[in-house]
């Protein structure tokens, strides 16, 4: 191995150590940090962001990279060539942002996050509004630094950070037929009697839930020797370092099902992080996850294809009885399964069922795109939000906390992030079909609590590959075709059709 390539990898490992410290401070801010530490934390994050950006854009890194690109021996190895291609992508992209801007962005988002937390708990949009205006200004500047692709729009430059290569136009043309197929399905379900929602109302003490979630997490394959499960307002996962993947969930006594599905979701993200070849390739693209769409495909798969399947509930039922006594004694596995799949419009995205969830994502995509374009003023956001919820879901938004203040993303300056949730949902269904061809007895295995074959499939086909292939190419390789909405709609129609007794 060339000395220059070794030096390049060493540079990236040190950059990864800085990013890892940033990740840990961010995790702490969400889980443990006392509120009065917010100002000091903002300074720490801003300084570390500046140092990380300086290291990511250092001329020395550029020279090492150019030398390696010119080294033919290195490029004969496909994985190394992919590594260099992606390092170049990241380097050129980072060089477009001035370091001062990166520090300012970090400083502002730390404060905005605290402002959002307060605004959300008071349900007062007016105190968050000036922050959102500031964040949109920063997002526009960021998009301009990155540069708008030919024939594209500002939004594309931001989306590319979360889902490389994706554009707003492609998202729009993926979402439109999905919406067309979803709305009649949701309507048809709305005309049918709802399964008994009794299991959703059972109260379970929070300490019991925490222990149960931890037990399930370990049984499905999350390595608690290399990770943690904690509590935060907004559940998330963070791959902090090799051997350190942290996920969170949130609990209320009557929210047993929500907490479990949150844990399953974040476990999917966490197991992806744990499956990346980080020990060998720490800090290199070969050891990193692909875009957020693929990340979300992993979380949605464990949450939905696994965690909302009949077989999963068959396996879970005796465990549930052992953990919660007779709390669920009135319900058999079939009743639990049906309750876990109730379709009922919900004001809250993260508590939504698999069908209406995507309408939430489409709403956010449309509104943030309109704000970025200047077609929607920030002051008009609550009104536009509430109107759309009424139109799409038939619900009245009672307050901003359950309306446009519910999600953390905008407060972190993450505009262009939401579409990845639905892209991931579509990937998960398309991948699931391919998995069932390879592992036709997977449902029966899930019914016996055997998750290792599924995890093994995901490890070898997706996790261990790092960023060797772009998401679109990976999708074609695994499923034989590009991403589309039909596998998801087929999956949904089959499952919900069975539960609700829909025709054909
Ligand atoms: Zn997720």
XYZ file of C-alpha atoms in Angstrom, residues 8 126 147 153 180 194 224 272 302 313 396 413 420-421 429 449:
16
model
C -4.415 10.117 3.419
C -43.798 33.426 17.468
C -24.042 25.810 -6.331
C -33.112 24.894 -7.850
C -52.280 9.068 -6.154
C -61.367 -0.101 12.706
C -25.403 -3.351 23.522
C -26.642 -0.333 10.003
C -37.123 -3.167 11.198
C -46.300 -10.207 17.222
C -57.802 20.230 13.098
C -30.916 23.776 9.819
C -35.419 10.840 2.689
C -38.031 9.367 5.045
C -40.319 -2.358 0.541
C -37.445 -14.979 16.913
